[in-house]
PDB file of C-alpha atoms in Angstrom:
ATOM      1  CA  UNK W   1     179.526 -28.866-108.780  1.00 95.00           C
ATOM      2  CA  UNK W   2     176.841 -28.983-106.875  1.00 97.00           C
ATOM      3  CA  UNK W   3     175.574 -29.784-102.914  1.00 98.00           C
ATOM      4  CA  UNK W   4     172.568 -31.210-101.401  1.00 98.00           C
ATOM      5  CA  UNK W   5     171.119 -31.607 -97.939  1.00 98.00           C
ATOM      6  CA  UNK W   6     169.288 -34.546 -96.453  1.00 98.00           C
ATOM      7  CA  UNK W   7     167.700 -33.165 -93.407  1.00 98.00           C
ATOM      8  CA  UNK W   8     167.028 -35.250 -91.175  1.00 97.00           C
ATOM      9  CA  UNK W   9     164.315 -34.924 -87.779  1.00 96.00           C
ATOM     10  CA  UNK W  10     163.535 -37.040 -84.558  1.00 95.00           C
ATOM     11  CA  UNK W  11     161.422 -39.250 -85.981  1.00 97.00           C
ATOM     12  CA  UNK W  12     163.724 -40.128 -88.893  1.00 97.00           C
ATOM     13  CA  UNK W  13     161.963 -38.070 -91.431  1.00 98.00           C
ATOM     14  CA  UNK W  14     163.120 -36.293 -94.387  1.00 98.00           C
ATOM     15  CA  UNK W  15     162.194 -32.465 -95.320  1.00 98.00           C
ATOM     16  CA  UNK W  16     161.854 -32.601 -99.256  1.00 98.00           C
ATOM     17  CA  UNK W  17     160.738 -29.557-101.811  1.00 98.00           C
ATOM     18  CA  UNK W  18     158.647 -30.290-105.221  1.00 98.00           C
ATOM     19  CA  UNK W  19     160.671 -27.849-107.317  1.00 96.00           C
ATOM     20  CA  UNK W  20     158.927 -25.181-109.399  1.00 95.00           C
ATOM     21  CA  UNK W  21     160.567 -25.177-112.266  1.00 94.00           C
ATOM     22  CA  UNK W  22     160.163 -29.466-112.707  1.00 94.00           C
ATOM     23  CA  UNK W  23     157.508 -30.493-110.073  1.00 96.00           C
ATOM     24  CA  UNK W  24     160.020 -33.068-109.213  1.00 96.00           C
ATOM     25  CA  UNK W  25     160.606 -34.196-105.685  1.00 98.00           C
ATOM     26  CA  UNK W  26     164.413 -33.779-104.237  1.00 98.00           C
ATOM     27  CA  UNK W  27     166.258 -33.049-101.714  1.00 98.00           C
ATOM     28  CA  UNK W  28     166.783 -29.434-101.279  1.00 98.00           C
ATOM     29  CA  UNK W  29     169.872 -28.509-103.059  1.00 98.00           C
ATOM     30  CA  UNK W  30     171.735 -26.582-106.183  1.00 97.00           C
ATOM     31  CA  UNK W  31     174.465 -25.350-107.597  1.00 97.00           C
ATOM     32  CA  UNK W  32     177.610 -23.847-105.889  1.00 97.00           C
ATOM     33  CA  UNK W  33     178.519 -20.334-106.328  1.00 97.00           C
ATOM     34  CA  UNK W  34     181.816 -19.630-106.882  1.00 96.00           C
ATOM     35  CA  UNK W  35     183.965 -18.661-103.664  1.00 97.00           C
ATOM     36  CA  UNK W  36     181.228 -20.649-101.598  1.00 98.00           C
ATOM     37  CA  UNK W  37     182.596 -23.752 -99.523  1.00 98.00           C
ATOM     38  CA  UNK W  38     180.040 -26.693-100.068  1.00 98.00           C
ATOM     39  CA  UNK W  39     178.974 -26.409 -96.118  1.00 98.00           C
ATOM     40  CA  UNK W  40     178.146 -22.782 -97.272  1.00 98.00           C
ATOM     41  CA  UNK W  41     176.287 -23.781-100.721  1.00 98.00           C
ATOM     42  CA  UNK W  42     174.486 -26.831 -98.647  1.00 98.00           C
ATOM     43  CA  UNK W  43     173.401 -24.601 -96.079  1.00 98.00           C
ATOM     44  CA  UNK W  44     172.717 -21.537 -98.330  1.00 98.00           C
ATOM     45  CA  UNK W  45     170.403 -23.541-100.913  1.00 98.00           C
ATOM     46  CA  UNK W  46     168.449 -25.352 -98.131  1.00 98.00           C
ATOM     47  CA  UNK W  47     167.278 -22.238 -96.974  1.00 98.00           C
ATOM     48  CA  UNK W  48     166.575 -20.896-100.271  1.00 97.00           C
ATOM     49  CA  UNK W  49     164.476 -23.852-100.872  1.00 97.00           C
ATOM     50  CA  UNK W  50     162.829 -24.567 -97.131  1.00 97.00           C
ATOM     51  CA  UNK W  51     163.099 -21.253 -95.115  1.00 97.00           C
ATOM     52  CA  UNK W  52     164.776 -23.732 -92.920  1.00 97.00           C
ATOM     53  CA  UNK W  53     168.263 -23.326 -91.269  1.00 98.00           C
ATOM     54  CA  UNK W  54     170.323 -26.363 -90.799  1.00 98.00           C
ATOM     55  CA  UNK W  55     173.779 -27.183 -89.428  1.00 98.00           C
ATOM     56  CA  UNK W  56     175.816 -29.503 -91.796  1.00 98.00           C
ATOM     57  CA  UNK W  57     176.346 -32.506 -89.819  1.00 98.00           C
ATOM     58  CA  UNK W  58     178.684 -34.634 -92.288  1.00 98.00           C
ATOM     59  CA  UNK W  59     179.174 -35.981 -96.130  1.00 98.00           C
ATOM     60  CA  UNK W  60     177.084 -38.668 -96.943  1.00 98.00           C
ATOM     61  CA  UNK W  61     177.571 -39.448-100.851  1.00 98.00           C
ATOM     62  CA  UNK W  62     179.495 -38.291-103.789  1.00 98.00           C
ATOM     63  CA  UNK W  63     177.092 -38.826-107.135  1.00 97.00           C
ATOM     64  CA  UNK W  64     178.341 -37.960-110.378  1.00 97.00           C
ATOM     65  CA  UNK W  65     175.974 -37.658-113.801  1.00 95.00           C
ATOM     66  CA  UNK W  66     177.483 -39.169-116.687  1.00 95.00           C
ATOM     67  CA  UNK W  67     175.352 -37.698-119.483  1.00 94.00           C
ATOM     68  CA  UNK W  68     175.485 -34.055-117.808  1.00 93.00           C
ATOM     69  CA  UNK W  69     179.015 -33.874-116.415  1.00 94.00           C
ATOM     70  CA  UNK W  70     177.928 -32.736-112.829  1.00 95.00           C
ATOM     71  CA  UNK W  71     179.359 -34.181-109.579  1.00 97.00           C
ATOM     72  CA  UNK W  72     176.790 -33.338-106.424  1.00 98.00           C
ATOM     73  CA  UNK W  73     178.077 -34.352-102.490  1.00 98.00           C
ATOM     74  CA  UNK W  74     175.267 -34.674-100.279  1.00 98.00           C
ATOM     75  CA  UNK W  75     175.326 -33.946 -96.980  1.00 98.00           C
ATOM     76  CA  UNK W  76     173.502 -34.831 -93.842  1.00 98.00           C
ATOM     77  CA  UNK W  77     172.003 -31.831 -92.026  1.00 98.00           C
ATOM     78  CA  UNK W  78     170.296 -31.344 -88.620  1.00 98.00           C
ATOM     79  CA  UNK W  79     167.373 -28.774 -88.590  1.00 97.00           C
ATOM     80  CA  UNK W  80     167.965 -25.583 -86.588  1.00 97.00           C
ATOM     81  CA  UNK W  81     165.001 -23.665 -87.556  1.00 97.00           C
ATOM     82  CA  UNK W  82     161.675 -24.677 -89.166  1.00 96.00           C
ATOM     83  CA  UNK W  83     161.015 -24.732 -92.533  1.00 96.00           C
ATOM     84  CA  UNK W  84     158.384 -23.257 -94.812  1.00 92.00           C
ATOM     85  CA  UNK W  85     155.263 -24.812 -96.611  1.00 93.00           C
ATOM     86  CA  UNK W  86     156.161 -23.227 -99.986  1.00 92.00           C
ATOM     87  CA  UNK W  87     159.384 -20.993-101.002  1.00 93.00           C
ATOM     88  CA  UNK W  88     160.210 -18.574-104.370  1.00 94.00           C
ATOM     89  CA  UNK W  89     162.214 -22.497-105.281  1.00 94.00           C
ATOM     90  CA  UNK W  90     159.929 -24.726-104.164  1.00 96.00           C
ATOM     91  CA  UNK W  91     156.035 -25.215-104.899  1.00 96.00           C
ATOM     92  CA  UNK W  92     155.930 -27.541-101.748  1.00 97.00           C
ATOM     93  CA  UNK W  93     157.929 -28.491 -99.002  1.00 98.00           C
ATOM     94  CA  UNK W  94     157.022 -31.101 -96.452  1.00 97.00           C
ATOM     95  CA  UNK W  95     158.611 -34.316 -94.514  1.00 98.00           C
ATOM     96  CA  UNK W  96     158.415 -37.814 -95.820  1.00 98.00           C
ATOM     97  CA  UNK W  97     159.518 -40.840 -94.510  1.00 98.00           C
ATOM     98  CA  UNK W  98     162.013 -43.026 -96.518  1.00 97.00           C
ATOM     99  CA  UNK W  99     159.391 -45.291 -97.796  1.00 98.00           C
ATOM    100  CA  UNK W 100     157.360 -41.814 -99.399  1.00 98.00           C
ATOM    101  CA  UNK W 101     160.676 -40.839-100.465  1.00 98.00           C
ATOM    102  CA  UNK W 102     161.382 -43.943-102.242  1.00 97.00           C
ATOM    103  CA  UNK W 103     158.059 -43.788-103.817  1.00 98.00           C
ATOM    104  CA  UNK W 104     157.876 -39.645-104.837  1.00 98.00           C
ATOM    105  CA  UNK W 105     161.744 -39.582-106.498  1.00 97.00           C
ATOM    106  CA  UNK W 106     162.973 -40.985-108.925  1.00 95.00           C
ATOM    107  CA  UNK W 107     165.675 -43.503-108.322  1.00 94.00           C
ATOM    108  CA  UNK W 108     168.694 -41.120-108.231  1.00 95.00           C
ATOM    109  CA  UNK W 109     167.762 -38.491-105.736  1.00 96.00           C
ATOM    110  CA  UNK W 110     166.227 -41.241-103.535  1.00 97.00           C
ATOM    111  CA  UNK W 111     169.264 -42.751-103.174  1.00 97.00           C
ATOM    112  CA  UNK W 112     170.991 -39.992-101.975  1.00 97.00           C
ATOM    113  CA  UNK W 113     168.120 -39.600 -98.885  1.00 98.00           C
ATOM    114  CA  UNK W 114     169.079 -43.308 -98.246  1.00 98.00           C
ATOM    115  CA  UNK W 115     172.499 -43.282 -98.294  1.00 98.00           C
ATOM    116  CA  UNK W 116     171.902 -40.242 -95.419  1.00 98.00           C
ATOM    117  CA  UNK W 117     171.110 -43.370 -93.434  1.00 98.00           C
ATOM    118  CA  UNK W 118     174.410 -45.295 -94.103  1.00 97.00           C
ATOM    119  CA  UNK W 119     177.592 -44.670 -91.944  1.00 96.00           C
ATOM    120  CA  UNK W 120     179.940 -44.908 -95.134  1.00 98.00           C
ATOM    121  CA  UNK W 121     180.034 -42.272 -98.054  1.00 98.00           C
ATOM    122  CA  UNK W 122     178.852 -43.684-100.962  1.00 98.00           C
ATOM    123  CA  UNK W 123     179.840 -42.883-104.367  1.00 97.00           C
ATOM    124  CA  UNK W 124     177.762 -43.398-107.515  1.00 97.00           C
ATOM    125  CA  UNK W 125     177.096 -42.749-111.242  1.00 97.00           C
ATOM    126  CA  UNK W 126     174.109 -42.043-112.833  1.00 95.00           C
ATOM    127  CA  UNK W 127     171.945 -41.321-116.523  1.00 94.00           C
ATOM    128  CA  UNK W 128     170.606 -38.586-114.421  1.00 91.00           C
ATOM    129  CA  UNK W 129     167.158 -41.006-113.530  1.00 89.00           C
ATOM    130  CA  UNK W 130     168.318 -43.874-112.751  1.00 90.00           C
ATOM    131  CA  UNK W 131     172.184 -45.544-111.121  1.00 91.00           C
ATOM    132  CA  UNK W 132     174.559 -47.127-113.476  1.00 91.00           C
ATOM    133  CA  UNK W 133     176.354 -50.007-112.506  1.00 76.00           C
TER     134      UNK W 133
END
């Protein structure tokens, strides 16, 4: 299982990390460690990956990958501290709008940012790149 957060600022942007170990952009977010509540893992791997602290606001999506077997619920999260320009996780971390964000991930994680937007949880399934119908 794991948790991600989509957080979210003023001016509708979206703080995203380029991971170190893929150079891939994402949401900040990881695996959960066992005894953690997902609030906990979402807020615990956001700051591992940002330097930022964030209150979890509310689920947003439910995504499951097919080929790997992992389920991740993403979570919209208000900023409560500001974040860092790099992190021991993340080679980069910076805000993008949803149009960057459509353009720097691939399909699956920047679905997740957009379904931050929606009112409804979404649920999906993906090839871990791109959404299966």
């Amino acid at each position: 299982m794991s948790v991600a957060g989509v957080v979210v600022n003023d001016a509708d942007d979206v703080l995203v990390v380029r991971r170190r170990d893929n150079g891939h952009w994402e949401p900040p977010g990881g695996v959960l460690e066992p005894g953690e509540t997902f609030e906990e893992g979402t807020r615990r791997e956001v700051l591992e990956e940002t330097g930022a602290e964030v209150r979890v606001d509310r689920l947003t999506g439910v995504y499951q990958n097919l080929t790997r077997g992992v389920v991740a619920l993403v979570f919209r999260c208000t900023l409560l501290s500001e974040p860092c320009r790099e992190t021991d996780e993340a080679a980069e971390v910076r805000w993008m709008t949803l149009g960057e964000v459509r353009e720097a991930m691939a399909p699956v994680f920047a679905v997740r940012v957009a379904d931050a937007f929606e009112m409804a949880v979404q649920t999906r399934a993906h090839d871990g790149v791109n959404l299966l119908a």
